[in-house]
C-alpha cells in the first residue's frame, strides 16, 4: 500500500510542533541519516549542492544547528525566537510503498526582541519508509521572499 | 543651509557622539556628501560577463542599471526614464538589447542612448533624442571591481583606492589562477545605522565573543586558526578611509606557503582534487578555498572580507541592507567551488552560524545608542601603541580600532569639504 496522505501529514505536523516547542533533539530523529534540510535562495533551484542556499544541512549540520540553538552561546538565539507555524494546503505529488513527495504551505510568525516577522513558504517534502517508520529524506523550504532581503533567522524554518 | 548638524562637533580623534547613528539630518547629509561624491562599488565584472548583460542595483539611494554594451564597455545609468521618470527595468539581472520604459515605450540602448520614442511626431520637432539619454554616472574598474559615482570632479578610482590596491590584488588570488567570479549572495537587513556595519568589518575584537557558537561548530584546528585576537595580526590605515585587518598573517598571500600542511577539514577535497590536478595545484586550490586571512574595508560600501564581498546599503538612518556575496573560481573545479559555497552558508547570511549573531550585536548598538544624550562611542582601542609604517600608514594590533578611526577620518573629510573640492 502506498504511503497515505494522512500518515505523511502526521509526520510533518509532528515536525512543525517540535520546532515550535523547541524539541530539537527529537526533531533530529525525524530525518533519515542522509536526509537534507534545505532553504534555497533561487526559487527555481533543484540541484541545491551546486548553488548558494540559506541553509543546506546534512545530518552533521542539522546537529550543529541544534547545538547552537540550545547552547546559550549565540546571542541571536539566547533566548531563541519564539515561533508559531501552521501547515496547510497539502497535496501528495506522488506516493509508493517506500517513499512519497508532499507539497504544502507554511505560514510562520516569529517573535524576537519585541518584533514580529512573518514568513510564508512552500514546503516540499520527500518522505521515506524505513525500519523505524516514516522519515524525512528531504525538506525544502521555499520562502516567498527568498530573493529579497531577510532578517536574521536563528531558528529552524 | 539651515541648522545642519556640524560633523566636526560629533567626531573626536578617539570617539564619536552616539547621535551619529540616529540623526536623520546627518543621514541626509551622508547620503549626499558620501554616497553621491565618492566611488561607490556597484558590481563585480563577473556579474555581467557578456555584451548585453545587465544588473540593477543602487548607488546610495539611487536605483541604477549596470550594463555591458556591445563593445564590452560598462555603463552605470540611473534607472529612470527621461520622459516621466518611471523605472525602465525591474529585473535584478538579465540580458537585453535595450531598456524599454513600460509607460510610454521610450527605448534606450545598452549605453543609455535614447533610441526610440513612439509617435514622435507629437513633439513637432521639439524633442532632441540625443539630449535625453539615461543619466550616466562615472564608472571605473579595478581588478574586476566596478565602481560608479555621480561626481565628475573627484579623483580617479585608481588614485582613490591608492594603497588599498595591493590588498585587492592579494584578495583576488582566491581564484587560484582562475578569474574570481561571484556565486550568489545572502541579503538581509538589520535595524541600525550603516556605520555600525562599516565598523564591524574592521573589528577583530568582537570575534571570539560574538562568534562563540560558530567556533563551537568547527574543529580544533579551525578554532586555532580563528584565535587571532592577541596574535601577530594587525590593522592598518590605508588612506581615504580604507583599512586592512590582517587576522591570519600566514594567509595574506595565497601563492606562498604552498608546502604548509593541508588543514584536516580540507583533506577530503584535496584527495578528490588529486585525481585531476598535480600536487602543487591541489595545494593552491585548497589554500584559495580557505579564503584570505584579512578583511579589506573600502570606504564607504565594500569590504573584501576573507572569502566574500560584503556590501552595505543604507536604507534609512536606522535601517541597513547587507549583502554577503559568495565568490569562487571561474572555470575552477566544481567540487572546490561547492566547498566554498558550504563554507559561506555555514557562517554567512541570515541563517548562518555567524551573521545572525553579528546582526544581533549591531541591533543592540543601535538601540543602546539611543539611551541618554551626549555620550560618546569609544574608538580608542589600540591607539596607545599605534605606529607608522615607512609609507606613512598608521598601524596597530589586530584588535585595534585603527580601521574605524581611518573610516571616520574620511567620513569627516567627506562631510565637511566643499563639494567638488
Coordinates of C-alpha atoms in Angstrom, one line a residue:
Chain A
X1 CA 0.0 0.0 0.0
X2 CA 1.3 3.5 -0.9
X3 CA 2.1 5.9 1.9
X4 CA -1.1 7.7 2.7
X5 CA -1.6 11.5 2.9
X6 CA -2.8 11.0 6.5
X7 CA 0.5 9.4 7.5
X8 CA 2.6 11.9 5.7
X9 CA 0.7 14.9 7.2
X10 CA 1.0 13.3 10.7
X11 CA 4.8 13.3 10.4
X12 CA 5.3 16.8 9.1
X13 CA 2.8 18.2 11.6
X14 CA 4.8 16.5 14.4
X15 CA 7.9 18.2 13.0
X16 CA 6.2 21.6 13.0
X17 CA 5.1 21.1 16.6
X18 CA 8.6 20.0 17.7
X19 CA 10.2 23.0 16.1
X20 CA 7.7 25.5 17.6
X21 CA 8.2 23.9 21.1
X22 CA 12.0 23.6 21.0
X23 CA 12.1 19.8 20.9
X24 CA 15.2 20.0 18.7
X25 CA 16.9 16.7 19.8
X26 CA 13.7 14.8 18.9
X27 CA 13.5 16.7 15.7
X28 CA 16.8 15.4 14.6
X29 CA 15.4 11.8 14.8
X30 CA 12.7 12.6 12.2
X31 CA 15.3 12.6 9.4
X32 CA 17.0 9.8 7.5
X33 CA 20.8 9.6 8.1
X34 CA 21.4 11.1 4.7
X35 CA 18.4 13.5 4.8
X36 CA 18.7 17.1 3.9
X37 CA 17.1 20.3 5.3
X38 CA 17.4 23.0 2.6
X39 CA 16.4 26.7 2.4
X40 CA 17.2 27.7 -1.1
X41 CA 17.5 31.3 -2.4
X42 CA 16.8 30.7 -6.1
X43 CA 13.1 29.8 -6.4
X44 CA 13.9 27.5 -9.3
X45 CA 16.9 25.7 -7.8
X46 CA 16.7 21.9 -7.8
X47 CA 20.4 21.0 -7.7
X48 CA 21.0 22.5 -4.3
X49 CA 24.5 21.3 -3.9
X50 CA 25.7 23.4 -6.8
X51 CA 24.2 26.7 -5.7
X52 CA 24.3 29.1 -2.7
X53 CA 21.4 28.4 -0.3
X54 CA 20.4 30.0 3.0
X55 CA 20.8 26.5 4.6
X56 CA 21.9 23.2 3.1
X57 CA 22.1 20.9 6.1
X58 CA 23.2 17.3 6.2
X59 CA 22.9 15.4 9.5
X60 CA 26.1 16.9 10.8
X61 CA 25.0 20.5 10.1
X62 CA 21.5 19.8 11.5
X63 CA 23.0 18.6 14.7
X64 CA 25.3 21.6 14.9
X65 CA 22.4 23.9 14.3
X66 CA 20.6 22.3 17.2
X67 CA 23.6 22.5 19.5
X68 CA 23.9 26.2 18.6
X69 CA 20.2 26.9 19.3
X70 CA 20.4 25.2 22.7
X71 CA 23.9 26.3 23.8
X72 CA 23.1 29.8 25.0
X73 CA 26.3 30.8 23.4
X74 CA 24.7 32.5 20.4
X75 CA 23.4 36.0 21.2
X76 CA 20.8 35.8 18.5
X77 CA 19.4 32.6 19.9
X78 CA 19.7 33.4 23.6
X79 CA 16.8 33.1 24.1
X80 CA 15.8 31.7 20.7
X81 CA 13.0 33.4 18.8
X82 CA 9.5 32.1 19.6
X83 CA 7.6 30.8 16.6
X84 CA 4.1 29.6 15.7
X85 CA 3.6 27.9 12.4
X86 CA 0.7 26.5 10.5
X87 CA 0.9 23.9 7.7
X88 CA -1.9 23.5 5.2
X89 CA -2.9 23.0 1.6
X90 CA -1.4 19.5 1.5
X91 CA -1.0 17.8 -1.8
X92 CA 0.5 14.4 -2.4
X93 CA 2.6 14.7 -5.6
X94 CA 3.5 11.0 -5.8
X95 CA 3.5 8.1 -3.4
X96 CA 4.6 4.5 -3.3
X97 CA 5.1 1.9 -0.6
X98 CA 8.7 3.2 0.1
X99 CA 8.5 6.9 -0.4
X100 CA 6.3 9.9 -1.2
X101 CA 6.6 13.5 -2.2
X102 CA 4.3 16.0 -0.5
X103 CA 3.8 19.7 -1.0
X104 CA 2.2 22.1 1.4
X105 CA 2.1 25.7 2.6
X106 CA 3.6 27.0 5.8
X107 CA 2.7 30.3 7.5
X108 CA 5.1 31.1 10.3
X109 CA 5.2 34.0 12.7
X110 CA 8.3 34.8 14.7
X111 CA 8.6 37.0 17.8
X112 CA 12.0 38.2 19.0
X113 CA 13.2 41.3 20.7
X114 CA 9.7 42.7 20.6
X115 CA 9.4 42.4 16.8
X116 CA 7.2 40.2 14.8
X117 CA 8.2 38.7 11.4
X118 CA 6.0 36.7 9.1
X119 CA 7.4 34.1 6.7
X120 CA 5.2 32.4 4.1
X121 CA 6.8 29.4 2.4
X122 CA 6.0 26.5 0.1
X123 CA 7.4 23.3 1.7
X124 CA 8.4 20.3 -0.4
X125 CA 9.0 17.0 1.4
X126 CA 10.4 13.7 0.3
X127 CA 9.5 11.1 2.9
X128 CA 10.9 7.6 3.1
X129 CA 9.6 4.5 4.8
X130 CA 12.3 3.0 6.9
X131 CA 12.6 0.2 9.5
X132 CA 11.9 2.9 12.1
X133 CA 8.8 4.1 10.3
X134 CA 8.3 7.1 8.0
X135 CA 11.2 9.6 8.0
X136 CA 12.1 12.9 6.2
X137 CA 14.7 12.4 3.5
X138 CA 14.4 16.0 2.1
X139 CA 12.7 19.1 3.3
X140 CA 12.9 22.1 1.1
X141 CA 11.6 25.4 2.5
X142 CA 10.9 27.8 -0.5
X143 CA 10.4 31.1 1.2
X144 CA 8.1 33.5 -0.6
X145 CA 10.7 36.3 0.0
X146 CA 13.8 34.1 -0.6
X147 CA 15.2 36.5 -3.2
X148 CA 14.5 39.6 -1.1
X149 CA 16.4 40.8 2.0
X150 CA 15.6 38.7 5.0
X151 CA 16.3 39.5 8.7
X152 CA 18.4 37.2 10.9
X153 CA 16.7 33.8 11.3
X154 CA 18.3 32.0 14.2
X155 CA 15.9 29.1 14.3
X156 CA 14.7 26.3 12.1
X157 CA 12.0 27.0 9.4
Chain B
X1 CA 21.7 75.9 4.7
X2 CA 19.7 76.0 7.9
X3 CA 20.6 74.1 11.1
X4 CA 22.5 71.3 9.5
X5 CA 24.4 69.2 12.1
X6 CA 28.1 70.0 12.4
X7 CA 30.0 66.7 11.8
X8 CA 33.2 68.3 13.3
X9 CA 31.5 68.6 16.7
X10 CA 30.4 64.9 16.6
X11 CA 33.7 63.3 16.0
X12 CA 36.9 63.3 18.0
X13 CA 40.2 61.5 17.2
X14 CA 39.3 58.6 19.5
X15 CA 35.5 58.9 19.9
X16 CA 32.2 59.8 18.2
X17 CA 29.0 61.1 19.6
X18 CA 26.3 58.4 19.8
X19 CA 23.9 60.6 17.7
X20 CA 25.9 59.7 14.5
X21 CA 23.8 56.5 14.4
X22 CA 20.4 58.2 14.7
X23 CA 20.4 61.8 13.5
X24 CA 18.1 62.0 10.4
X25 CA 19.6 65.3 9.2
X26 CA 23.1 63.8 9.5
X27 CA 21.9 60.8 7.5
X28 CA 20.6 63.1 4.7
X29 CA 24.0 64.8 4.6
X30 CA 25.7 61.4 4.3
X31 CA 23.5 60.3 1.5
X32 CA 24.5 63.4 -0.4
X33 CA 28.1 64.1 0.6
X34 CA 29.3 60.5 0.9
X35 CA 27.2 58.4 -1.4
X36 CA 27.0 61.0 -4.2
X37 CA 30.6 62.2 -4.0
X38 CA 32.7 59.1 -3.5
X39 CA 33.3 56.0 -5.6
X40 CA 30.6 53.5 -4.7
X41 CA 31.0 49.8 -5.5
X42 CA 28.2 48.6 -7.9
X43 CA 29.3 45.2 -9.3
X44 CA 31.9 42.6 -9.9
X45 CA 32.8 42.1 -13.6
X46 CA 31.6 38.5 -13.5
X47 CA 28.1 39.8 -12.7
X48 CA 27.9 41.0 -16.4
X49 CA 30.4 38.9 -18.3
X50 CA 28.9 39.2 -21.8
X51 CA 27.8 42.1 -24.0
X52 CA 24.1 42.7 -23.3
X53 CA 24.3 41.6 -19.7
X54 CA 23.0 43.9 -17.0
X55 CA 22.1 44.1 -13.3
X56 CA 20.1 46.6 -11.4
X57 CA 21.4 47.9 -8.1
X58 CA 21.7 51.2 -6.1
X59 CA 24.3 54.0 -5.7
X60 CA 23.3 55.2 -2.3
X61 CA 19.5 55.7 -2.5
X62 CA 19.5 55.9 -6.3
X63 CA 18.4 53.0 -8.4
X64 CA 20.8 52.3 -11.3
X65 CA 21.3 49.9 -14.2
X66 CA 24.8 48.5 -14.7
X67 CA 25.1 47.2 -18.3
X68 CA 27.7 45.9 -20.7
X69 CA 27.3 47.3 -24.2
X70 CA 28.0 45.5 -27.5
X71 CA 31.6 46.7 -27.5
X72 CA 32.1 45.5 -23.9
X73 CA 32.1 48.9 -22.2
X74 CA 30.3 49.0 -18.8
X75 CA 27.7 51.8 -18.2
X76 CA 26.1 52.8 -14.9
X77 CA 22.9 54.8 -15.5
X78 CA 20.0 56.0 -13.4
X79 CA 17.0 53.6 -13.7
X80 CA 14.7 56.5 -14.6
X81 CA 13.0 57.2 -17.9
X82 CA 13.8 60.8 -19.1
X83 CA 10.1 61.3 -20.0
X84 CA 8.1 60.8 -16.8
X85 CA 10.6 59.2 -14.6
X86 CA 9.3 55.6 -14.5
X87 CA 12.0 52.9 -13.9
X88 CA 12.9 51.3 -17.2
X89 CA 14.0 48.0 -15.7
X90 CA 12.8 46.0 -12.7
X91 CA 14.7 42.7 -13.3
X92 CA 17.6 42.1 -10.9
X93 CA 19.8 40.8 -13.8
X94 CA 19.4 39.6 -17.4
X95 CA 20.5 40.0 -20.9
X96 CA 18.9 42.5 -23.4
X97 CA 19.4 44.7 -26.4
X98 CA 17.5 47.6 -25.0
X99 CA 15.6 49.0 -22.0
X100 CA 12.1 50.0 -22.8
X101 CA 10.0 52.1 -20.5
X102 CA 6.8 50.3 -19.7
X103 CA 4.8 53.5 -19.5
X104 CA 5.0 55.1 -23.0
X105 CA 7.5 52.9 -24.7
X106 CA 10.6 55.0 -24.8
X107 CA 13.5 52.7 -25.7
X108 CA 17.1 53.1 -24.6
X109 CA 20.2 51.3 -25.7
X110 CA 22.7 49.4 -23.5
X111 CA 24.7 52.6 -23.4
X112 CA 21.7 54.6 -22.3
X113 CA 21.1 56.4 -25.6
X114 CA 17.5 57.2 -26.3
X115 CA 16.8 55.2 -29.4
X116 CA 13.1 55.2 -29.9
X117 CA 10.1 57.4 -28.9
X118 CA 6.6 56.1 -30.0
X119 CA 4.6 58.7 -32.1
X120 CA 7.5 61.1 -32.0
X121 CA 5.7 63.4 -34.5
X122 CA 3.5 64.5 -31.5
X123 CA 6.5 66.5 -30.3
X124 CA 6.6 68.5 -33.6
X125 CA 10.4 68.7 -33.7
X126 CA 10.7 69.7 -30.0
X127 CA 12.3 66.5 -28.8
X128 CA 16.1 66.1 -29.3
X129 CA 16.7 62.4 -28.5
X130 CA 20.4 62.9 -28.4
X131 CA 19.9 65.2 -25.3
X132 CA 17.8 62.6 -23.4
X133 CA 19.9 59.5 -22.6
X134 CA 19.5 57.7 -19.3
X135 CA 21.5 59.8 -16.9
X136 CA 25.0 58.3 -16.8
X137 CA 27.3 58.1 -13.8
X138 CA 31.1 58.0 -14.0
X139 CA 32.3 54.4 -14.0
X140 CA 35.7 52.9 -13.4
X141 CA 37.1 49.4 -12.7
X142 CA 40.0 48.0 -10.8
X143 CA 40.8 44.3 -10.9
X144 CA 37.2 43.3 -11.6
X145 CA 35.7 45.6 -9.1
X146 CA 33.3 48.1 -10.8
X147 CA 32.6 51.5 -9.0
X148 CA 30.5 54.4 -10.0
X149 CA 30.0 58.0 -8.8
X150 CA 27.8 61.0 -9.5
X151 CA 30.7 63.3 -9.0
X152 CA 32.5 64.3 -12.2
X153 CA 35.3 66.1 -10.3
X154 CA 36.6 63.6 -7.7
X155 CA 40.0 61.8 -8.3
X156 CA 40.2 58.7 -10.5
X157 CA 39.3 55.4 -8.9
X158 CA 42.9 54.3 -9.2
X159 CA 44.1 57.2 -7.1
X160 CA 41.1 56.8 -4.7
X161 CA 41.9 53.1 -4.0
X162 CA 45.6 54.0 -3.7
X163 CA 47.4 52.0 -1.1
X164 CA 44.4 49.6 -0.9
X165 CA 45.2 48.3 -4.4
X166 CA 47.9 45.7 -3.5
X167 CA 45.4 44.2 -1.0
X168 CA 42.7 43.9 -3.7
X169 CA 45.3 42.1 -5.8
X170 CA 46.1 39.7 -2.9
X171 CA 42.3 39.1 -2.3
X172 CA 41.8 38.1 -5.9
X173 CA 44.3 35.3 -5.5
X174 CA 41.3 33.3 -4.3
X175 CA 40.8 32.5 -7.9
X176 CA 43.8 30.1 -7.6
X177 CA 44.9 31.1 -11.1
X178 CA 41.4 31.4 -12.5
X179 CA 39.4 34.6 -12.5
X180 CA 37.3 35.3 -9.5
X181 CA 33.5 35.0 -10.1
X182 CA 30.5 35.8 -7.9
X183 CA 28.4 32.8 -6.9
X184 CA 25.2 34.2 -5.4
X185 CA 24.5 36.2 -2.3
X186 CA 22.8 36.4 1.0
X187 CA 20.9 39.6 1.5
X188 CA 19.5 40.8 4.8
X189 CA 18.6 44.0 6.7
X190 CA 19.2 45.0 10.3
X191 CA 17.5 47.8 12.2
X192 CA 20.5 50.0 12.6
X193 CA 22.7 52.7 11.0
X194 CA 25.1 51.8 8.2
X195 CA 28.2 52.9 10.0
X196 CA 27.7 50.2 12.7
X197 CA 28.3 47.7 9.9
X198 CA 31.1 49.7 8.4
X199 CA 32.9 49.4 11.8
X200 CA 32.2 45.7 12.2
X201 CA 34.3 44.6 9.2
X202 CA 37.4 46.1 10.8
X203 CA 36.6 44.8 14.3
X204 CA 38.5 41.7 15.3
X205 CA 37.9 42.3 19.0
X206 CA 34.3 41.0 18.8
X207 CA 35.1 37.7 17.1
X208 CA 35.8 35.4 20.0
X209 CA 32.8 36.9 21.9
X210 CA 30.1 37.2 19.4
X211 CA 31.1 34.1 17.4
X212 CA 31.4 31.6 20.3
X213 CA 28.7 29.4 18.8
X214 CA 30.3 29.4 15.4
X215 CA 33.7 28.5 16.9
X216 CA 31.9 25.6 18.8
X217 CA 30.8 24.2 15.4
X218 CA 34.2 23.9 13.8
X219 CA 37.2 21.6 14.5
X220 CA 40.0 22.4 16.9
X221 CA 42.4 23.3 14.1
X222 CA 40.0 25.8 12.7
X223 CA 39.3 27.2 16.1
X224 CA 43.1 27.8 16.5
X225 CA 43.2 29.5 13.1
X226 CA 40.4 31.9 14.2
X227 CA 42.1 32.5 17.6
X228 CA 43.7 35.7 16.3
X229 CA 42.9 38.3 18.9
X230 CA 46.2 38.9 20.7
X231 CA 48.1 37.2 17.8
X232 CA 50.6 38.6 15.3
X233 CA 48.0 40.2 13.0
X234 CA 47.5 44.0 12.6
X235 CA 45.1 46.7 11.4
X236 CA 46.5 49.3 9.0
X237 CA 45.1 52.6 7.8
X238 CA 45.4 52.6 4.0
X239 CA 44.2 56.2 3.5
X240 CA 40.9 57.5 2.1
X241 CA 39.0 55.7 4.8
X242 CA 40.2 52.3 3.6
X243 CA 41.9 49.9 6.0
X244 CA 43.0 46.3 6.2
X245 CA 42.7 44.0 9.2
X246 CA 45.1 41.0 8.9
X247 CA 43.8 38.3 11.2
X248 CA 45.7 35.3 9.9
X249 CA 49.1 36.6 8.7
X250 CA 50.1 33.3 7.0
X251 CA 47.0 33.6 4.8
X252 CA 47.8 37.0 3.3
X253 CA 49.5 35.8 0.2
X254 CA 47.8 32.6 -1.0
X255 CA 50.6 31.9 -3.5
X256 CA 53.0 31.5 -0.6
X257 CA 53.2 28.7 1.9
X258 CA 52.0 26.1 -0.5
X259 CA 54.1 23.4 1.3
X260 CA 52.2 24.0 4.6
X261 CA 50.2 21.0 5.7
X262 CA 46.7 20.8 4.3
X263 CA 44.1 21.5 7.1
X264 CA 42.2 18.5 8.3
X265 CA 38.9 19.9 7.1
X266 CA 40.1 20.1 3.5
X267 CA 41.8 16.7 3.3
X268 CA 38.8 15.1 1.6
X269 CA 38.7 17.9 -1.0
X270 CA 42.4 17.6 -1.6
X271 CA 42.1 13.8 -2.2
X272 CA 39.3 14.4 -4.7
X273 CA 41.3 17.2 -6.5
X274 CA 44.4 15.0 -6.7
X275 CA 42.6 12.8 -9.2
X276 CA 42.6 15.7 -11.7
X277 CA 45.4 18.1 -10.7
X278 CA 49.1 17.9 -9.9
X279 CA 50.0 18.2 -6.2
X280 CA 51.1 21.9 -6.4
X281 CA 47.9 22.9 -8.0
X282 CA 45.9 20.9 -5.5
X283 CA 47.6 22.8 -2.7
X284 CA 47.0 26.1 -4.4
X285 CA 43.2 25.4 -4.9
X286 CA 42.8 24.2 -1.4
X287 CA 44.5 27.2 0.0
X288 CA 42.3 29.5 -2.1
X289 CA 39.2 27.7 -0.9
X290 CA 40.0 28.5 2.7
X291 CA 40.0 32.2 1.8
X292 CA 42.3 35.1 2.6
X293 CA 43.4 35.9 6.1
X294 CA 42.3 39.5 6.1
X295 CA 39.4 41.9 5.7
X296 CA 39.9 44.9 3.4
X297 CA 37.5 47.6 4.2
X298 CA 36.9 50.0 1.3
X299 CA 35.1 53.2 2.2
X300 CA 32.2 53.5 2.2
X301 CA 30.3 50.4 1.0
X302 CA 32.5 47.4 0.1
X303 CA 34.6 45.0 2.1
X304 CA 36.7 42.2 0.6
X305 CA 36.2 40.1 3.7
X306 CA 38.2 36.9 4.0
X307 CA 36.3 34.8 1.4
X308 CA 33.4 37.0 0.2
X309 CA 32.3 40.5 -0.7
X310 CA 30.4 42.5 2.0
X311 CA 28.3 45.3 0.5
X312 CA 26.3 47.7 2.6
X313 CA 23.5 50.0 1.6
X314 CA 21.8 52.5 3.9
X315 CA 18.0 52.2 3.6
X316 CA 17.2 54.9 6.2
X317 CA 19.0 56.4 9.2
X318 CA 18.2 53.3 11.3
X319 CA 18.0 50.5 8.6
X320 CA 20.7 49.0 6.6
X321 CA 20.8 46.3 3.9
X322 CA 23.8 43.9 3.8
X323 CA 24.8 41.6 1.0
X324 CA 27.3 38.8 1.5
X325 CA 28.3 37.8 -2.0
X326 CA 29.9 34.4 -2.4
X327 CA 32.9 34.2 -4.7
X328 CA 34.7 31.3 -6.4
X329 CA 37.0 30.2 -9.2
X330 CA 35.6 31.0 -12.7
X331 CA 36.5 27.8 -14.5
X332 CA 37.9 26.1 -11.4
X333 CA 36.8 22.6 -10.2
X334 CA 33.1 22.4 -9.2
X335 CA 33.9 20.4 -6.1
X336 CA 36.2 23.2 -4.8
X337 CA 33.6 25.9 -5.6
X338 CA 30.9 23.7 -3.8
X339 CA 33.1 23.6 -0.7
X340 CA 33.3 27.4 -0.8
X341 CA 29.5 27.6 -1.0
X342 CA 29.1 25.3 2.0
X343 CA 31.6 27.4 4.0
X344 CA 29.7 30.5 3.0
X345 CA 26.4 29.0 4.1
X346 CA 28.0 27.9 7.4
X347 CA 28.9 31.4 8.6
X348 CA 27.2 33.9 6.4
X349 CA 23.7 35.1 5.7
X350 CA 20.5 35.3 7.8
X351 CA 20.7 31.6 8.6
X352 CA 24.4 31.2 9.0
X353 CA 26.1 30.4 12.3
X354 CA 27.9 33.8 12.4
X355 CA 25.9 36.6 10.7
X356 CA 22.8 36.4 12.9
X357 CA 24.9 37.0 16.0
X358 CA 26.7 39.9 14.3
X359 CA 23.3 41.3 13.3
X360 CA 22.1 41.0 16.9
X361 CA 25.2 42.9 18.2
X362 CA 24.6 45.7 15.6
X363 CA 20.9 45.9 16.6
X364 CA 22.0 46.2 20.2
X365 CA 24.4 49.0 19.4
X366 CA 21.6 51.0 17.6
X367 CA 19.2 50.6 20.5
X368 CA 21.7 51.2 23.2
X369 CA 23.0 54.3 21.4
X370 CA 19.5 55.9 21.8
X371 CA 20.0 55.8 25.6
X372 CA 21.0 59.2 27.0
X373 CA 22.4 62.2 25.3
X374 CA 25.9 63.5 24.6
X375 CA 27.5 60.1 25.4
X376 CA 30.5 59.0 23.3
X377 CA 31.2 55.8 21.4
X378 CA 34.8 54.9 22.1
X379 CA 37.1 54.4 19.2
X380 CA 40.4 54.4 21.1
X381 CA 41.4 50.8 21.2
X382 CA 45.0 50.3 20.2
X383 CA 45.7 54.0 19.9
X384 CA 48.4 53.9 22.6
X385 CA 50.7 51.6 20.6
X386 CA 49.7 52.8 17.1
X387 CA 52.8 53.3 15.0
X388 CA 53.7 54.4 11.5
X389 CA 55.0 52.3 8.6
X390 CA 57.7 53.7 6.3
X391 CA 55.0 54.7 3.7
X392 CA 53.2 56.6 6.4
X393 CA 50.4 54.1 7.1
X394 CA 49.3 54.0 10.7
X395 CA 49.0 50.5 12.1
X396 CA 48.3 48.8 15.4
X397 CA 47.5 45.4 16.8
X398 CA 44.8 43.2 15.1
X399 CA 42.1 44.1 17.6
X400 CA 42.8 47.9 17.5
X401 CA 40.2 50.3 16.3
X402 CA 42.6 51.8 13.8
X403 CA 40.4 50.9 10.8
X404 CA 37.4 52.6 12.4
X405 CA 39.4 55.7 13.0
X406 CA 40.5 55.6 9.4
X407 CA 36.9 55.4 8.2
X408 CA 35.7 58.2 10.4
X409 CA 38.6 60.4 9.4
X410 CA 37.4 60.0 5.8
X411 CA 33.8 60.4 6.9
X412 CA 34.7 63.8 8.3
X413 CA 36.6 64.8 5.2
X414 CA 33.6 63.9 3.0
X415 CA 31.1 65.5 5.3
X416 CA 32.9 68.8 5.7
X417 CA 34.8 69.6 2.5
X418 CA 33.2 71.7 -0.2
X419 CA 31.6 69.6 -2.9
X420 CA 33.9 69.3 -5.9
X421 CA 37.0 70.2 -3.9

